[in-house]
Short mmCIF file of C-alpha atoms in Angstrom, two decimals:
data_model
loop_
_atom_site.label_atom_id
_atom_site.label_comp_id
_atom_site.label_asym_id
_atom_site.label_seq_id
_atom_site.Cartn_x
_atom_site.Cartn_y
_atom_site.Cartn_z
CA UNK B 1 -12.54 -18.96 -3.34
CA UNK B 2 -10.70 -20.31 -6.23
CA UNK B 3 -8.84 -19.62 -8.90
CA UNK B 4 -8.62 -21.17 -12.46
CA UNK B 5 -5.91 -21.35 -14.77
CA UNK B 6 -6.02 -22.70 -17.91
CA UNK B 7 -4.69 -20.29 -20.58
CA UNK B 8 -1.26 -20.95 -22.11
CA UNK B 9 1.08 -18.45 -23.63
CA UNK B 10 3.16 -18.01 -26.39
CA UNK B 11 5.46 -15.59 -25.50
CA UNK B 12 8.80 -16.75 -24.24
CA UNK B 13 10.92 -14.15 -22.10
CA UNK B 14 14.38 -13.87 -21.38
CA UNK B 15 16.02 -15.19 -18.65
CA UNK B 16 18.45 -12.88 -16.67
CA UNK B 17 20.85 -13.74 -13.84
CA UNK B 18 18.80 -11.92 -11.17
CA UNK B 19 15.84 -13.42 -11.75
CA UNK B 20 13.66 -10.59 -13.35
CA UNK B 21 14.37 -9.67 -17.08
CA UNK B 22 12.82 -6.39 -19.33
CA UNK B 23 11.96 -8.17 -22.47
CA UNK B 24 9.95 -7.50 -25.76
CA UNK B 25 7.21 -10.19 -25.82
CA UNK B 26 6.18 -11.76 -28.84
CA UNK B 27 3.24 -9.86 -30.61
CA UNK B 28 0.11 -11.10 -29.46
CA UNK B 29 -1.96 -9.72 -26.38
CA UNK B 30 -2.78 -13.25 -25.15
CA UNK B 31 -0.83 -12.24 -21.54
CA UNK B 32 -0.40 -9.51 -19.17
CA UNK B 33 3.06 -9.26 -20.28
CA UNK B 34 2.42 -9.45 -24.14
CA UNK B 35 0.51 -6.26 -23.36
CA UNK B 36 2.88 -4.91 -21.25
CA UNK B 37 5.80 -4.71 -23.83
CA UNK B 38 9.13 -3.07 -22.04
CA UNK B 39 8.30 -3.86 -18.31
CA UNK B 40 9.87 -5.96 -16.31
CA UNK B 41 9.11 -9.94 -16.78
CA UNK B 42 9.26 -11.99 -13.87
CA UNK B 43 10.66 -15.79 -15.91
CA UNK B 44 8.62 -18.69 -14.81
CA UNK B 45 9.65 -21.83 -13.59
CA UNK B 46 10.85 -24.54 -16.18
CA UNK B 47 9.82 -28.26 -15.03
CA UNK B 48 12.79 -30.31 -13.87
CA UNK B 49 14.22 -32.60 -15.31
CA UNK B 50 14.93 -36.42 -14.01
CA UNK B 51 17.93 -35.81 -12.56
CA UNK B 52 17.01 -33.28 -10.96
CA UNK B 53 13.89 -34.84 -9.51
CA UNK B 54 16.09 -37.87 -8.54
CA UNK B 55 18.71 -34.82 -6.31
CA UNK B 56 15.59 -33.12 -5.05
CA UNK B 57 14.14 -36.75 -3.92
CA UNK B 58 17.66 -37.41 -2.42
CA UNK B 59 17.08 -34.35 -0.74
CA UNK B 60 13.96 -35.03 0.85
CA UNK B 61 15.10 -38.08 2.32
CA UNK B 62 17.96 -36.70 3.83
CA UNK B 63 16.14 -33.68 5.45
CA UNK B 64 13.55 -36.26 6.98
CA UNK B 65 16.31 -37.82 8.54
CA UNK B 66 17.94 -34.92 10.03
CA UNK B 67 14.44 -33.72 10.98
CA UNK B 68 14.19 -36.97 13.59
CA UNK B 69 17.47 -36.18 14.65
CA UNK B 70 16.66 -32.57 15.70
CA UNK B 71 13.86 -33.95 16.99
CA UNK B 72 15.60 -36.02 19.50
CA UNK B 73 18.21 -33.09 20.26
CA UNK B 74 14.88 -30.59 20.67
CA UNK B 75 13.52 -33.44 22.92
CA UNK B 76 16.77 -33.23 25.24
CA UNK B 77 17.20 -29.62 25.18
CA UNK B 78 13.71 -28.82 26.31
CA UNK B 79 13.78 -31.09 29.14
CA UNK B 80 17.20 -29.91 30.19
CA UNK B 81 16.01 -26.22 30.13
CA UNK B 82 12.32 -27.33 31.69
CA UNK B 83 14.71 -28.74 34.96
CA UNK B 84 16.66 -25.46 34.92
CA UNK B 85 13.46 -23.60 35.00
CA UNK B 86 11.85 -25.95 38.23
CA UNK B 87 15.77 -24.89 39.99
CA UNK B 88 15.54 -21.42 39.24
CA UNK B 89 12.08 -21.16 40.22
CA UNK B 90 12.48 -22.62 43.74
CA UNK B 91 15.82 -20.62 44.06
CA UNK B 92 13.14 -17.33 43.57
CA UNK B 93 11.01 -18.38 46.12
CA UNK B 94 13.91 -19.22 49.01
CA UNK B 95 15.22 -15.19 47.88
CA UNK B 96 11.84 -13.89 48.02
CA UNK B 97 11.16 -15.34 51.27
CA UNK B 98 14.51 -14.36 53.13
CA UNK B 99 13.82 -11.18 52.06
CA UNK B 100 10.72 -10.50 52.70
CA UNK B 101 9.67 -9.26 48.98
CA UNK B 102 7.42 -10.78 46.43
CA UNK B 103 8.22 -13.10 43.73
CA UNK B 104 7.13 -11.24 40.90
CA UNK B 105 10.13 -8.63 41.64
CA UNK B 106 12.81 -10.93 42.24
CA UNK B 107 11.78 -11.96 38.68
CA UNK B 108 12.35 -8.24 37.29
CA UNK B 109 15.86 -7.99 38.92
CA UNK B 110 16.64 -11.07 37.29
CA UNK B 111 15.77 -9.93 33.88
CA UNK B 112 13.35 -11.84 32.77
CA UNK B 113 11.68 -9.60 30.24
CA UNK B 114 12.95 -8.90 27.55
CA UNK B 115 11.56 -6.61 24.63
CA UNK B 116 12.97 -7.52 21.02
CA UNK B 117 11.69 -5.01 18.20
CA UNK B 118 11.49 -6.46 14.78
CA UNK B 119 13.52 -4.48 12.45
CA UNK B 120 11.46 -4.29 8.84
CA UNK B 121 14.36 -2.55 7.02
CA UNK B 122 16.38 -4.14 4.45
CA UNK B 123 19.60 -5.76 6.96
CA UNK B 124 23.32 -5.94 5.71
CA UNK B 125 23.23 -9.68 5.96
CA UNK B 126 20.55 -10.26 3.33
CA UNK B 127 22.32 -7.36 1.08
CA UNK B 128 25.67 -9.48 1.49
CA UNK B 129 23.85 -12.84 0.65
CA UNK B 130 22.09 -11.15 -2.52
CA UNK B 131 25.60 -9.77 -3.57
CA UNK B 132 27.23 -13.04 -3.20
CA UNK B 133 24.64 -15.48 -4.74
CA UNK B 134 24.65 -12.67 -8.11
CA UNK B 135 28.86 -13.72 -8.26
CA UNK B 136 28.69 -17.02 -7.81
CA UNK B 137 25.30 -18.20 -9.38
CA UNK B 138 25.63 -15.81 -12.55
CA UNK B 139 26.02 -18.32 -15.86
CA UNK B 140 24.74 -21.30 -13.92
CA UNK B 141 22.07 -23.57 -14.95
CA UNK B 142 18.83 -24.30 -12.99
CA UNK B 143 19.96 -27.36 -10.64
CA UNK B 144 23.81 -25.81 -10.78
CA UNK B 145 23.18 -23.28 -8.66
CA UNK B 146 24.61 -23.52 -4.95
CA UNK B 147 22.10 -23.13 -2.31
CA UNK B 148 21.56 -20.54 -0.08
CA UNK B 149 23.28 -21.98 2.90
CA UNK B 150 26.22 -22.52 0.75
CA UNK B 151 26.18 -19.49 -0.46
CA UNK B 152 26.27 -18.17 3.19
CA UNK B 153 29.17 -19.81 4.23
CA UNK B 154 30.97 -18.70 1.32
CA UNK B 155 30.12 -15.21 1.99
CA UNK B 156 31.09 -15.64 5.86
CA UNK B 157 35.02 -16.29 4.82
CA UNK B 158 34.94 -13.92 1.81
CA UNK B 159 37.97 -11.27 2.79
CA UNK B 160 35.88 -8.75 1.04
CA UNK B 161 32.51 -8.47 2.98
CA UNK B 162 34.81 -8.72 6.49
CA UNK B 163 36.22 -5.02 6.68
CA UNK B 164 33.50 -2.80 4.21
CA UNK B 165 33.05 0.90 4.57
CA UNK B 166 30.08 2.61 5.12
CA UNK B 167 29.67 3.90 1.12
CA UNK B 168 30.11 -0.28 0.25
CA UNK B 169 27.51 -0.99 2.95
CA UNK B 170 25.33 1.51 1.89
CA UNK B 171 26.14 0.42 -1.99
CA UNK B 172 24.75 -3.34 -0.95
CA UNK B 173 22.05 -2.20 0.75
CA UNK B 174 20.70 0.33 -2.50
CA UNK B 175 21.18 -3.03 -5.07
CA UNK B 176 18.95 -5.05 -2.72
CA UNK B 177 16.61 -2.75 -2.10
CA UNK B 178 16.55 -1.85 -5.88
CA UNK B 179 16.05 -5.87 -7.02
CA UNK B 180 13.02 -6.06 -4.42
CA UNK B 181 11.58 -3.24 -5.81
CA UNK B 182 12.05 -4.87 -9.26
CA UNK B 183 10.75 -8.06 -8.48
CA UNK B 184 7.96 -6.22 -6.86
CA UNK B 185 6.43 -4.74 -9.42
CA UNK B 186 7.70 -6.87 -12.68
CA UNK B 187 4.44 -8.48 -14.64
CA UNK B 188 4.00 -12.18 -15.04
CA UNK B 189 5.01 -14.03 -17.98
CA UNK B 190 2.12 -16.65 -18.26
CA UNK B 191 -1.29 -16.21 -17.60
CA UNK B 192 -0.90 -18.87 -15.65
CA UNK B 193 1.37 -18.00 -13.10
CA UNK B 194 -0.56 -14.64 -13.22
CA UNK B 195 -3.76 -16.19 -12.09
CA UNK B 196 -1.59 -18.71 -9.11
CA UNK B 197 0.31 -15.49 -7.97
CA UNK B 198 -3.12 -13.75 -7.71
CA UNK B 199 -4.83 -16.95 -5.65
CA UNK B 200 -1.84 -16.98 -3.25
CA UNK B 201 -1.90 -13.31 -2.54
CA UNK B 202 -5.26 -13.04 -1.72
CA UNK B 203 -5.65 -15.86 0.46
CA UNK B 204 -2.64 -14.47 2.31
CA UNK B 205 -4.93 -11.24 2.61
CA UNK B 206 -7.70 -13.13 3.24
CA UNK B 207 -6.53 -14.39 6.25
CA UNK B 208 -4.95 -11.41 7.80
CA UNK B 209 -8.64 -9.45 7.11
CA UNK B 210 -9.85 -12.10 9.12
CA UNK B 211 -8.06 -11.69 11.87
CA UNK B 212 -8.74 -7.90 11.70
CA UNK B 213 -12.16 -8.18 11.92
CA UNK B 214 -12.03 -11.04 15.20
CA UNK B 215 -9.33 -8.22 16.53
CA UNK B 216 -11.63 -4.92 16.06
CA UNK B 217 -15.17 -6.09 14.90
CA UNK B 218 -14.73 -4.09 11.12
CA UNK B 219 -16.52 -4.93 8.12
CA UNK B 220 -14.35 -5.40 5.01
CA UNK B 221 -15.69 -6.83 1.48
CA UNK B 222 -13.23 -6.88 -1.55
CA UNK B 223 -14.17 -7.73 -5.27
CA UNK B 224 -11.53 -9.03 -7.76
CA UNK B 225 -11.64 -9.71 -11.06
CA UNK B 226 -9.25 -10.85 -14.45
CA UNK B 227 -8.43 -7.78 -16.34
CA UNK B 228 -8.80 -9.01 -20.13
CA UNK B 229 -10.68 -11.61 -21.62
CA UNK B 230 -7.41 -13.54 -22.18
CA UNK B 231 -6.46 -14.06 -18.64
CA UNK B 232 -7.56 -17.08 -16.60
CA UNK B 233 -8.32 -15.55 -13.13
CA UNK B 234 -11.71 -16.16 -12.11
CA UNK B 235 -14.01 -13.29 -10.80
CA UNK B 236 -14.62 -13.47 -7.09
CA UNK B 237 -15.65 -11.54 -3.75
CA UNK B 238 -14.60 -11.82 -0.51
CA UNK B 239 -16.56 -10.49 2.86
CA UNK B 240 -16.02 -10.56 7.12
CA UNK B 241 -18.95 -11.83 8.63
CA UNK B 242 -22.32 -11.10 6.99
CA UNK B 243 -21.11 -7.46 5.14
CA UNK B 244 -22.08 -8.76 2.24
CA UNK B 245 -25.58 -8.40 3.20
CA UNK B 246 -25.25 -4.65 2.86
CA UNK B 247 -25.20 -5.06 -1.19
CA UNK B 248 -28.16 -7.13 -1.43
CA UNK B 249 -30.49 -4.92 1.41
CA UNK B 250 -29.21 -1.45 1.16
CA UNK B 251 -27.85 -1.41 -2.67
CA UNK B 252 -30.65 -4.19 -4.18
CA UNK B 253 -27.88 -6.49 -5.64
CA UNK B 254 -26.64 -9.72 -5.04
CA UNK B 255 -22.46 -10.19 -4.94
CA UNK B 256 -22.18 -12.78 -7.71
CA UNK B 257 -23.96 -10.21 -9.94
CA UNK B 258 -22.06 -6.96 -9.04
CA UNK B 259 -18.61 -9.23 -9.86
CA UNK B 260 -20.01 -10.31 -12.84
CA UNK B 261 -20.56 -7.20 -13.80
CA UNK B 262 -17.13 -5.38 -12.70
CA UNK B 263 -15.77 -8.26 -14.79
CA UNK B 264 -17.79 -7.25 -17.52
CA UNK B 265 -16.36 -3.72 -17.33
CA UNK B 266 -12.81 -4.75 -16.89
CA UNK B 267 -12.50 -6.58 -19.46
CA UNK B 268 -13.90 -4.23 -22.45
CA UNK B 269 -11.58 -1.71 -20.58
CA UNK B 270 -8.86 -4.30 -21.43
CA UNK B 271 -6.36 -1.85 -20.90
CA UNK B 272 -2.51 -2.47 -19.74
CA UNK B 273 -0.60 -0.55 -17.22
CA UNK B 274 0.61 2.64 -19.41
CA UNK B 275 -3.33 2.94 -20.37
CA UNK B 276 -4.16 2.56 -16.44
CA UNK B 277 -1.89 5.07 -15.67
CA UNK B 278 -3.14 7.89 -18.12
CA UNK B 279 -3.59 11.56 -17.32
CA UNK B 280 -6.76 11.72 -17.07
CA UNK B 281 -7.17 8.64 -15.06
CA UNK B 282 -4.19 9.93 -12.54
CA UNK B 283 -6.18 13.07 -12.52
CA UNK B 284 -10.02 11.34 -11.45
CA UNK B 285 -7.63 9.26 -8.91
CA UNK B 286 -5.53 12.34 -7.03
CA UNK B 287 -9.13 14.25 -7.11
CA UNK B 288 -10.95 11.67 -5.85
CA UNK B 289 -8.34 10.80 -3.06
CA UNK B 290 -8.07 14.11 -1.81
CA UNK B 291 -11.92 15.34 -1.49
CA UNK B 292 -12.35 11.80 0.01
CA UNK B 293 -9.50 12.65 2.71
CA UNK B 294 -11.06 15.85 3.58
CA UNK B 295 -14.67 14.57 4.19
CA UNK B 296 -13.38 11.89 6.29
CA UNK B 297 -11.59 14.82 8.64
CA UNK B 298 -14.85 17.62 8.29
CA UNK B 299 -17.33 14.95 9.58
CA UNK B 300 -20.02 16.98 9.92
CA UNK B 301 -19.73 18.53 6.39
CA UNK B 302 -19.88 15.26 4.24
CA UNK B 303 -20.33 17.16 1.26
CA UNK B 304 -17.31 19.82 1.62
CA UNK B 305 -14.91 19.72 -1.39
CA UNK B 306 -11.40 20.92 -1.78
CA UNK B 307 -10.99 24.60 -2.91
CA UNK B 308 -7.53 25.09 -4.06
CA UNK B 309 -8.62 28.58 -5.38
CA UNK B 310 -9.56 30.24 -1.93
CA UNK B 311 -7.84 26.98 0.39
CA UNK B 312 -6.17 29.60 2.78
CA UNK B 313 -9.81 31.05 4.12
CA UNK B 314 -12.41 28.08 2.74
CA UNK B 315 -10.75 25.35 4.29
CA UNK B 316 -7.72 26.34 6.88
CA UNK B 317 -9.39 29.19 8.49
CA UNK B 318 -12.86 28.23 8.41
CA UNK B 319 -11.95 24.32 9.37
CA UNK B 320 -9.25 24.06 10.93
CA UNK B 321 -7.92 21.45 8.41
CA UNK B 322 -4.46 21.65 6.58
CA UNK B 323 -3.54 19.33 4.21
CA UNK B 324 0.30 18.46 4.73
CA UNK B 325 3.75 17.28 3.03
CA UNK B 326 2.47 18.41 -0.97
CA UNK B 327 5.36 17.27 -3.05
CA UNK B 328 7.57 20.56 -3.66
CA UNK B 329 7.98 20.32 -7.39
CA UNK B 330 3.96 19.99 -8.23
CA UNK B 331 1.93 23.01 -8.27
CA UNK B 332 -0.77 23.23 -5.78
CA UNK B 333 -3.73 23.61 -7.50
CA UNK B 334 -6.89 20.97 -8.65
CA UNK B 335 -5.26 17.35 -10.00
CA UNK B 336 -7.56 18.40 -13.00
CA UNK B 337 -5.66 21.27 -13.85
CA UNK B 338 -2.05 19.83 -13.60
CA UNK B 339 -1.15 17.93 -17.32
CA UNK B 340 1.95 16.79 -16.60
CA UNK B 341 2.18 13.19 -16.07
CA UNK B 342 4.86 12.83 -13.93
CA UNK B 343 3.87 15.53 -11.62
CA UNK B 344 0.64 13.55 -11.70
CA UNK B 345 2.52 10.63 -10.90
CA UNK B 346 4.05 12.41 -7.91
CA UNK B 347 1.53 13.53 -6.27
CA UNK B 348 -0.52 10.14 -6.79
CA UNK B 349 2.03 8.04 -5.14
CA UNK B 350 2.47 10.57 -2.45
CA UNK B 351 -1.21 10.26 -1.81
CA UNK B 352 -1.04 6.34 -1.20
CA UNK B 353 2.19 6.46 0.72
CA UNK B 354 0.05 8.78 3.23
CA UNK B 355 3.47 11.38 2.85
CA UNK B 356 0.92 13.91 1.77
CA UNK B 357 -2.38 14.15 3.96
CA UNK B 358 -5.01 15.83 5.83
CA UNK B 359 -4.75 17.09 9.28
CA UNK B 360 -6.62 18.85 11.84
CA UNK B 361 -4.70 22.02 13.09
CA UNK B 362 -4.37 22.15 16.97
CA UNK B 363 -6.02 24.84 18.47
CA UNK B 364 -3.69 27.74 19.43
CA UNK B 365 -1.92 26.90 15.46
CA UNK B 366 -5.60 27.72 14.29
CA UNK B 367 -5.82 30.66 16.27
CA UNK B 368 -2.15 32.01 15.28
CA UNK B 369 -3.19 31.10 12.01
CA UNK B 370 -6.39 33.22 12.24
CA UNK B 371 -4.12 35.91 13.07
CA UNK B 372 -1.58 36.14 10.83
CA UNK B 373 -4.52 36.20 8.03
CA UNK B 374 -6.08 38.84 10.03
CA UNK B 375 -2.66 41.05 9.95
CA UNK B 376 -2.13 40.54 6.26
CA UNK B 377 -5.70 41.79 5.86
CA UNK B 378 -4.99 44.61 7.75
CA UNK B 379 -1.84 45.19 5.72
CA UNK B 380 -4.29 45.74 2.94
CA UNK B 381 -3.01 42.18 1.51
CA UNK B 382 -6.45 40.53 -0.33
CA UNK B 383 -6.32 37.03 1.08
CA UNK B 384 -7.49 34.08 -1.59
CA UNK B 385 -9.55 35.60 -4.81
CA UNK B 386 -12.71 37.11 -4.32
CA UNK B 387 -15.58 36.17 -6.11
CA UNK B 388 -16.88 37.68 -8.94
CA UNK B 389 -19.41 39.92 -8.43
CA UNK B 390 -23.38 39.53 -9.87
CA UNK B 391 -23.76 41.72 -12.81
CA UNK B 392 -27.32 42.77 -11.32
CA UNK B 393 -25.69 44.09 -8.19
CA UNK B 394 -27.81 46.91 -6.61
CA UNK B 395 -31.13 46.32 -8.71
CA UNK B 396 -33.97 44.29 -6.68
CA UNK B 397 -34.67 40.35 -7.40
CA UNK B 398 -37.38 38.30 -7.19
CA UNK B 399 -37.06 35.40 -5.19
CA UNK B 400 -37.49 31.82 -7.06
CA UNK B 401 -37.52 28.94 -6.00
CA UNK B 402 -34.79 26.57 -8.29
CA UNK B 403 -35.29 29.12 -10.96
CA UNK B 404 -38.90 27.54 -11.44
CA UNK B 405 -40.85 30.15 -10.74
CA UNK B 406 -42.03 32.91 -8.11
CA UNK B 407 -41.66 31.37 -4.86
CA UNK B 408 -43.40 34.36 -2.76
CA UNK B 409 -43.38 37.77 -3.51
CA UNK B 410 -40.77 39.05 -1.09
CA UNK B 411 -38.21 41.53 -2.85
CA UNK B 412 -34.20 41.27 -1.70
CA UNK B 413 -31.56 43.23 -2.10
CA UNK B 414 -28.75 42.19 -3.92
CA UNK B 415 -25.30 41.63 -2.47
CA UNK B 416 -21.86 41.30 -3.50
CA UNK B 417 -20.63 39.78 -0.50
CA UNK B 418 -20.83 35.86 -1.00
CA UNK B 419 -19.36 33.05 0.82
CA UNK B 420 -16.03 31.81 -0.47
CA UNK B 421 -16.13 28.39 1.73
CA UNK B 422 -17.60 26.02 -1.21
CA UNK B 423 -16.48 25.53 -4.45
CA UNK B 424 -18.15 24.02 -7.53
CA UNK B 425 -17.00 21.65 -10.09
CA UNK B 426 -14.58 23.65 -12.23
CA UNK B 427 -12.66 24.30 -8.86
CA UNK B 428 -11.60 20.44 -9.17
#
């Protein structure tokens, strides 16, 4: 799959220090970032200039030479430690056989496993670099700036980084942590560089789905497309093995056609980021997320659906199923009913993070649970809100059959006891 670029842009944004500047585009809606105005810009790269092509070919010749040269020191190394490995090994056999115990454990007294665990946290050294490279590098040029190795060694004799508290550590940490997070999520300034950044990232995903599906046989198919008429990204999909067989048997539709049209729909959406994250679209989202969760945990009621009225009895005691870590400062009730955007936006990103899910309740904290509703029942407590009862309670009914017409002639009685387990639409 490729992607094309070929738009230009006329907006120019700011350059800041840190690499990532908030800027007001200029007024057009040619880019992402034009239509963005007020986020975060990430600059693009300016082209060099000749002496700086001339340092970065000086460069290159000089790291090709002390490539061969650690080449010839990896060369003597590995045969020096390949030797130490053929004396070590026979030294293992002559203990195991003196002793009378196998090989293998002479090799676990020795130590030879090791387990390292990769840490995935932000580390002090990184936060020190980042510190350091924002003192030294800020007002400097392109092609003025010292490299990062330099930039290590001046931070390894700074007096300041040598003796820090835990409030400075923390301090460098937070800024590092904050500029990621920034970079992260700060829009392209060229369409361009939009459309490469795209490419890049998806064949980096690409290949990891890949391996997935060798590693645990899944099917995965993914559809991208450009997101307004101006940008240069080129519609594509993307499927393991032959899942993209599925659209054309089961759904009737051929790939290039259903990307064609998402594209179609994308881009008279056209919209930017604020207009992506509207209420009502925040609201569709948390809804869908959350009656999605719960089918995927009641699988043999595929078409359950949350009911936040009566979610005590419908869905805890009747399922077993509790739905965990709801941000404290959002009401718990339908996504639909809750207008306020940033409780919206709470409860969305709490949703993706997986900090608020579904679970199935072990068995004895069903049963206790089944319990305690039974004792505030028998407190004379009303549990969850009954329903409303028919206004033709008492009289006889006839029987129909979708409200079409008489199915038989059998008369009912009419009750006012009705399940409370389901809920319709306005419950969401």
């Amino acid at each position: 799959m490729t992607i094309a670029s070929t738009c230009s842009t006329n907006s120019t944004p700011a350059v800041s220090n840190g690499g990532v500047s908030i800027t007001q585009p200029a007024g057009n809606k040619s880019t992402w970032a034009a239509r963005n105005p007020g986020w975060p810009v990430m600059p693009p790269r300016q082209p060099l200039s000749a002496a700086e092509k001339e340092h970065r070919r000086a460069e290159a010749a000089s790291r090709q030479i002390s490539a061969a040269q650690r080449k010839d020191r990896d060369a003597l190394l590995n045969e020096a430690v390949r030797s130490l490995a053929d004396e070590l090994e026979a030294k293992v056999q002559v203990i195991a056989t003196t002793h009378n115990i196998t090989h293998e454990k002479v090799k676990k007294l020795l130590g030879g496993h090791k387990y390292y665990r990769n840490p995935r946290s932000t580390q002090l050294a990184n936060a020190i670099v980042h510190d350091k490279a924002h003192e030294v590098n800020e007002g400097r040029t392109r092609g003025e700036k010292l490299s990062l190795q330099q930039i290590r060694d001046l931070a390894r004799v700074d007096p300041k980084y040598q003796e820090m508290t835990q409030d400075e550590k923390d301090e460098l940490l937070r800024a590092l942590t904050e500029y990621r997070a920034l970079k992260n999520t700060s829009v392209r300034a060229t369409n361009s560089a939009a459309a490469r950044n795209a490419q890049s990232t998806l064949e980096h995903v690409f290949k990891i789905l890949d391996g997935l599906a060798l590693r645990t046989g899944i099917y995965v198919c993914l559809f991208a497309t450009r997101g307004h008429v101006y940008d240069s990204s080129q519609p594509f999909w993307y499927g393991t093995d032959n899942v993209m067989d599925f659209w054309e048997d089961v759904l009737d539709v051929e790939p290039d056609e259903l990307v064609r049209k998402l594209e179609q729909w994308a881009c008279m959406q056209g919209k930017n980021i604020e207009e992506r994250n509207s209420v009502e679209g925040m609201q569709r989202l948390c809804a869908r997320m959350l009656n999605s969760g719960l089918r995927s945990y009641s699988l043999l009621h595929k078409k359950i659906r949350i009911n936040f009225i009566n979610f005590e009895v419908a869905i805890k005691e009747k399922y077993g199923i509790d739905l965990l870590g709801w941000p404290e400062d959002v009401p718990f009730q339908s996504p639909r009913a809750i207008i306020n955007a940033e409780h919206l936006r709470t409860l969305r990103d709490a949703l993706k993070a997986g900090t608020c899910r579904w679970a199935h309740m072990s068995r004895q904290q069903h049963l206790e649970y089944q319990e305690r509703l039974k004792e505030r029942r028998g407190a004379g407590e009303v549990v969850g809100k009954p329903r409303k009862k028919r206004n033709d309670v008492g009289r006889k009914r006839r029987r129909t059959a979708g409200g079409k017409g008489l199915k038989s002639a059998t008369i009912i009685e009419s009750s006012s006891e009705e399940s409370s387990s389901t809920c319709g639409e306005d419950d969401l």
